[in-house]
CSV table of C-alpha atoms in Angstrom, one decimal:
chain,number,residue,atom,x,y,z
A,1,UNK,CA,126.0,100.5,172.0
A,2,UNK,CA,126.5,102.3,168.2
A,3,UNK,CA,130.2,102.5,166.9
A,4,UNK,CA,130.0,106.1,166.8
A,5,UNK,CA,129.4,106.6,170.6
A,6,UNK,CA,132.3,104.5,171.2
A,7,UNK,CA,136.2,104.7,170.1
A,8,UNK,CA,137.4,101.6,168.4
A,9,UNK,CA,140.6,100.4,169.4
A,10,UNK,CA,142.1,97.7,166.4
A,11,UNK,CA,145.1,95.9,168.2
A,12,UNK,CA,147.0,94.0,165.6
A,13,UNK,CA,148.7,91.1,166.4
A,14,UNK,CA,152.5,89.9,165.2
A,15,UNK,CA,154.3,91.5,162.2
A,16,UNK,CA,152.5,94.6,160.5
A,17,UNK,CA,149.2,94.1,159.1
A,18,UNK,CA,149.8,93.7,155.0
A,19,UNK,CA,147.5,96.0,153.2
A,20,UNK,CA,143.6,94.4,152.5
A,21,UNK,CA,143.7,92.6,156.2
A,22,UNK,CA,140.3,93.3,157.6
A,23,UNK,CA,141.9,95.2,160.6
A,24,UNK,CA,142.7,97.9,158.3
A,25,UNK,CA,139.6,97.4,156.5
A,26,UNK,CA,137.5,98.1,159.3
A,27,UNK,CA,139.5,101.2,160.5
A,28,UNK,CA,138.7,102.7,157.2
A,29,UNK,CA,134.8,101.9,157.5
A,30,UNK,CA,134.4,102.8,161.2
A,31,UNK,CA,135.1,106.8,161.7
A,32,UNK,CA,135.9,106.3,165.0
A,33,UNK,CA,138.4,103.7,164.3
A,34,UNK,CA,142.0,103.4,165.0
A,35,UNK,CA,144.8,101.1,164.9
A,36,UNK,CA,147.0,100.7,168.0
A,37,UNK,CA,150.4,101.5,166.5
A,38,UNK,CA,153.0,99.6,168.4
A,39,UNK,CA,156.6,99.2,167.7
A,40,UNK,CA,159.1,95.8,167.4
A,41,UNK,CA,156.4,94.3,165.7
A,42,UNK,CA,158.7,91.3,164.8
A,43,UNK,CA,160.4,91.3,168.5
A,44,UNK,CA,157.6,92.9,170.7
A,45,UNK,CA,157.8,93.2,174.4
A,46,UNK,CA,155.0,93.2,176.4
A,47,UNK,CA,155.9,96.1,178.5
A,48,UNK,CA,156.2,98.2,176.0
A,49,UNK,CA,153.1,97.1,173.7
A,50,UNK,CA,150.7,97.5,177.0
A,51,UNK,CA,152.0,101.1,177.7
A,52,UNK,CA,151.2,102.0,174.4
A,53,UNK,CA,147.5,100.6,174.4
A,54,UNK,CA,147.1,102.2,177.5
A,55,UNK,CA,148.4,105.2,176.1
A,56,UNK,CA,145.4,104.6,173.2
A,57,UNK,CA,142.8,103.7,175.8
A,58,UNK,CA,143.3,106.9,178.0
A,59,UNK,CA,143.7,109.5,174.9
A,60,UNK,CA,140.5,108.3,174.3
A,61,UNK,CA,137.3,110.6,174.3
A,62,UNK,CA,134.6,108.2,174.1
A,63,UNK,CA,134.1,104.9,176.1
A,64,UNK,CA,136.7,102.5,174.6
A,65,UNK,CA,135.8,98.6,172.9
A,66,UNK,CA,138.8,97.2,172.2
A,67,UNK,CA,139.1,94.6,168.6
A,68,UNK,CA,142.2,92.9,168.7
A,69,UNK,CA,143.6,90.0,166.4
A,70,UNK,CA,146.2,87.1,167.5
A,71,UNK,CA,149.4,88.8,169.7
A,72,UNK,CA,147.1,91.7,170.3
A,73,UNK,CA,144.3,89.3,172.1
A,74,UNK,CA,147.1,88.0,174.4
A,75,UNK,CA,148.1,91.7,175.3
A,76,UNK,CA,144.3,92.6,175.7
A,77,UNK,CA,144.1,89.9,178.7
A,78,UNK,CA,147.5,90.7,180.2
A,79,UNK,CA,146.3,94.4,180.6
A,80,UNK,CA,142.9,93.6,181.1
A,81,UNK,CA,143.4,94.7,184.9
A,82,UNK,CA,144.8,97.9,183.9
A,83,UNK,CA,142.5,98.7,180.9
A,84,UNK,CA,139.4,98.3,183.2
A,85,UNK,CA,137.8,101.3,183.6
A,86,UNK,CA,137.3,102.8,180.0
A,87,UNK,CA,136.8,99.7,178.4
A,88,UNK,CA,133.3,98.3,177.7
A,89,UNK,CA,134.2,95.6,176.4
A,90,UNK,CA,136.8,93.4,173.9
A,91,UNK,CA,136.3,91.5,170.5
A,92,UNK,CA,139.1,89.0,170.4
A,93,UNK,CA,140.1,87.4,167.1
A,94,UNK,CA,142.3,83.9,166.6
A,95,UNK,CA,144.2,84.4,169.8
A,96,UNK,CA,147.6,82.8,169.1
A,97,UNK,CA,149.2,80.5,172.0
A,98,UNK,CA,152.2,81.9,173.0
A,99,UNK,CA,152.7,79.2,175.1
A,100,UNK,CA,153.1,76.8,172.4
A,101,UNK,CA,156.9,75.9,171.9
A,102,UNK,CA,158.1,77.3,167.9
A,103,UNK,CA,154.7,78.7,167.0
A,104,UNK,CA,157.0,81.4,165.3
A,105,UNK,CA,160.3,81.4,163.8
A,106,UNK,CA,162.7,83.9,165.2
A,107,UNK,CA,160.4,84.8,168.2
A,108,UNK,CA,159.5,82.6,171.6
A,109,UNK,CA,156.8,84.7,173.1
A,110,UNK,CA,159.0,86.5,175.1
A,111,UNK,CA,157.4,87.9,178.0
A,112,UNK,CA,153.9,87.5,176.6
A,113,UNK,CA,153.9,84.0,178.1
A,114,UNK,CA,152.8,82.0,180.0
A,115,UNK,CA,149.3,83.3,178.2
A,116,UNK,CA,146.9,85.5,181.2
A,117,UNK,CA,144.2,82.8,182.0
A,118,UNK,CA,142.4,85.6,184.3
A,119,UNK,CA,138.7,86.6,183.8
A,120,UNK,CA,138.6,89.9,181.6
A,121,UNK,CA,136.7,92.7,183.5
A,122,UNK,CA,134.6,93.4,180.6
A,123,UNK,CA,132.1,91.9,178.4
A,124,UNK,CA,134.7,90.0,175.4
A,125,UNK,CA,133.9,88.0,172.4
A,126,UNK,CA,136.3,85.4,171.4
A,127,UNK,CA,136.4,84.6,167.5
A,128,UNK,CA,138.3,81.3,166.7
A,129,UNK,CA,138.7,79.0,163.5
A,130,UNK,CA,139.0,75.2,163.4
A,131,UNK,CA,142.6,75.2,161.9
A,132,UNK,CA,144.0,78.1,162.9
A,133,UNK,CA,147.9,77.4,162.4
A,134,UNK,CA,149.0,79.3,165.8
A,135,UNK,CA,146.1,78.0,167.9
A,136,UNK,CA,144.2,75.2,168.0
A,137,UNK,CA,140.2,75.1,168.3
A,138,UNK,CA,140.0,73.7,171.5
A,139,UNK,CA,143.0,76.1,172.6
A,140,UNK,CA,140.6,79.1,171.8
A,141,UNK,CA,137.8,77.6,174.0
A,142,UNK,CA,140.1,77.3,176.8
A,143,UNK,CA,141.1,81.1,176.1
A,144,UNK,CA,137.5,82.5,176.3
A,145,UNK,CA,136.4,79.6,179.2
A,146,UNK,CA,138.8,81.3,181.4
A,147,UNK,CA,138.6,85.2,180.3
A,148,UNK,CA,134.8,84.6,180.5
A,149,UNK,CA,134.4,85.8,177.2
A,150,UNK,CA,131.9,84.3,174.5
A,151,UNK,CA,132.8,82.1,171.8
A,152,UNK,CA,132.2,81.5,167.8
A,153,UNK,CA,133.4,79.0,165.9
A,154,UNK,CA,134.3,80.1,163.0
A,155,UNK,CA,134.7,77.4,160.8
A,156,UNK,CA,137.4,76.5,158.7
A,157,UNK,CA,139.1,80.2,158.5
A,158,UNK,CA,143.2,79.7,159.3
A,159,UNK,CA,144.5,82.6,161.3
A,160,UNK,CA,141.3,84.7,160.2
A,161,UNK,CA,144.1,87.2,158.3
A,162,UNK,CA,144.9,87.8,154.9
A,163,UNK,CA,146.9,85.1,154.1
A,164,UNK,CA,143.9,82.9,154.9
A,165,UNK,CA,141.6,84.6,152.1
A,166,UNK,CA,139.9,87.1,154.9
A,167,UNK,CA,140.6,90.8,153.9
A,168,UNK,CA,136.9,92.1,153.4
A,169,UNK,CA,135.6,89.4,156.1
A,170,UNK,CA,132.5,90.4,156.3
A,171,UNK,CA,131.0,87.5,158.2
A,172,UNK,CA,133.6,89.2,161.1
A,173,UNK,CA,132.0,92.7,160.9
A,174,UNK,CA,128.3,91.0,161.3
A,175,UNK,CA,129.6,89.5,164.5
A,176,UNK,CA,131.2,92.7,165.9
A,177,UNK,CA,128.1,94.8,164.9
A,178,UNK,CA,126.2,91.9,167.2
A,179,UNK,CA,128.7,92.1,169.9
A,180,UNK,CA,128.2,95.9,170.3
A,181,UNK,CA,124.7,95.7,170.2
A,182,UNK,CA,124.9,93.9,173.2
A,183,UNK,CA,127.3,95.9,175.1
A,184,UNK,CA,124.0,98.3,175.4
């Protein structure tokens, strides 16, 4: 599948992307390319983020692949049911683990927990790094085991975010050029 027969939905994950992080990045080099703008992004609420990208995913024109980063990975698979039938398919990125007690200061997870362990309805990719802060390796595995989705190890990459040295990132643009070659 080309990026330009397809809209690409980037789902950010929590707090606002800073300026450089790849998701931005990538919506400035893919024309068909947009950012999921939610609000609360420091006190999110699930019910509110999911209308939103539903919102997104039916406004859309084209058949719909969804790239979504940490917080935005756990909405994509708590949705997954109601996202079904535009979405070809999802390209997850360090999925943080809500369900982890303190993984941030000032939020619990809210209602974004206990983390969907369902199969996703589409084709997904899950991108994960061996010491990723807000989820750990074999966290990630369990992640994609259970939404069926297909797993790269990363390497040594932190929350794969700009903090962690990965505005450009590259190597991640590879991999989602490979993913949507295989959605067909």
């Amino acid at each position: 599948m080309k990026i330009t027969e397809t809209d690409i939905l980037l789902i950010p994950g929590y707090g606002k992307p800073l300026p450089g992080h790849w998701i931005l990045r990538w919506r400035d080099k893919m024309p068909t390319a947009r950012v999921v703008k939610q609000t609360e992004l420091l006190a999110p609420v699930k019910k509110d983020w999911l209308e939103k990208l539903v919102e997104d995913v039916e406004a859309a024109e084209r058949p719909v692949v969804l790239v979504a980063h940490s917080l935005g990975c756990i909405l994509v698979a708590h949705g997954a049911h109601v996202l079904k039938d535009k979405v070809r398919g999802a390209y997850l990125v360090a999925p943080s683990d809500w369900d982890r007690p303190g993984l941030v200061e000032g939020f619990d997870g809210g209602d974004f927990k206990p983390v969907s362990r369902d199969p996703l309805p589409f084709p997904a990719h899950l991108v994960a790094s061996r010491n990723d802060p807000y989820c750990t390796y074999e966290r990630a595995q369990e992640f994609a085991d259970a939404w069926g989705a297909t797993f790269q190890d990363a390497g040594e990459a932190g929350h794969i975010n700009l903090e962690s040295g990965h505005g450009p990132w590259p190597e991640g643009m590879m991999s989602f050029a490979h993913f949507m070659k295989r959605l067909g």
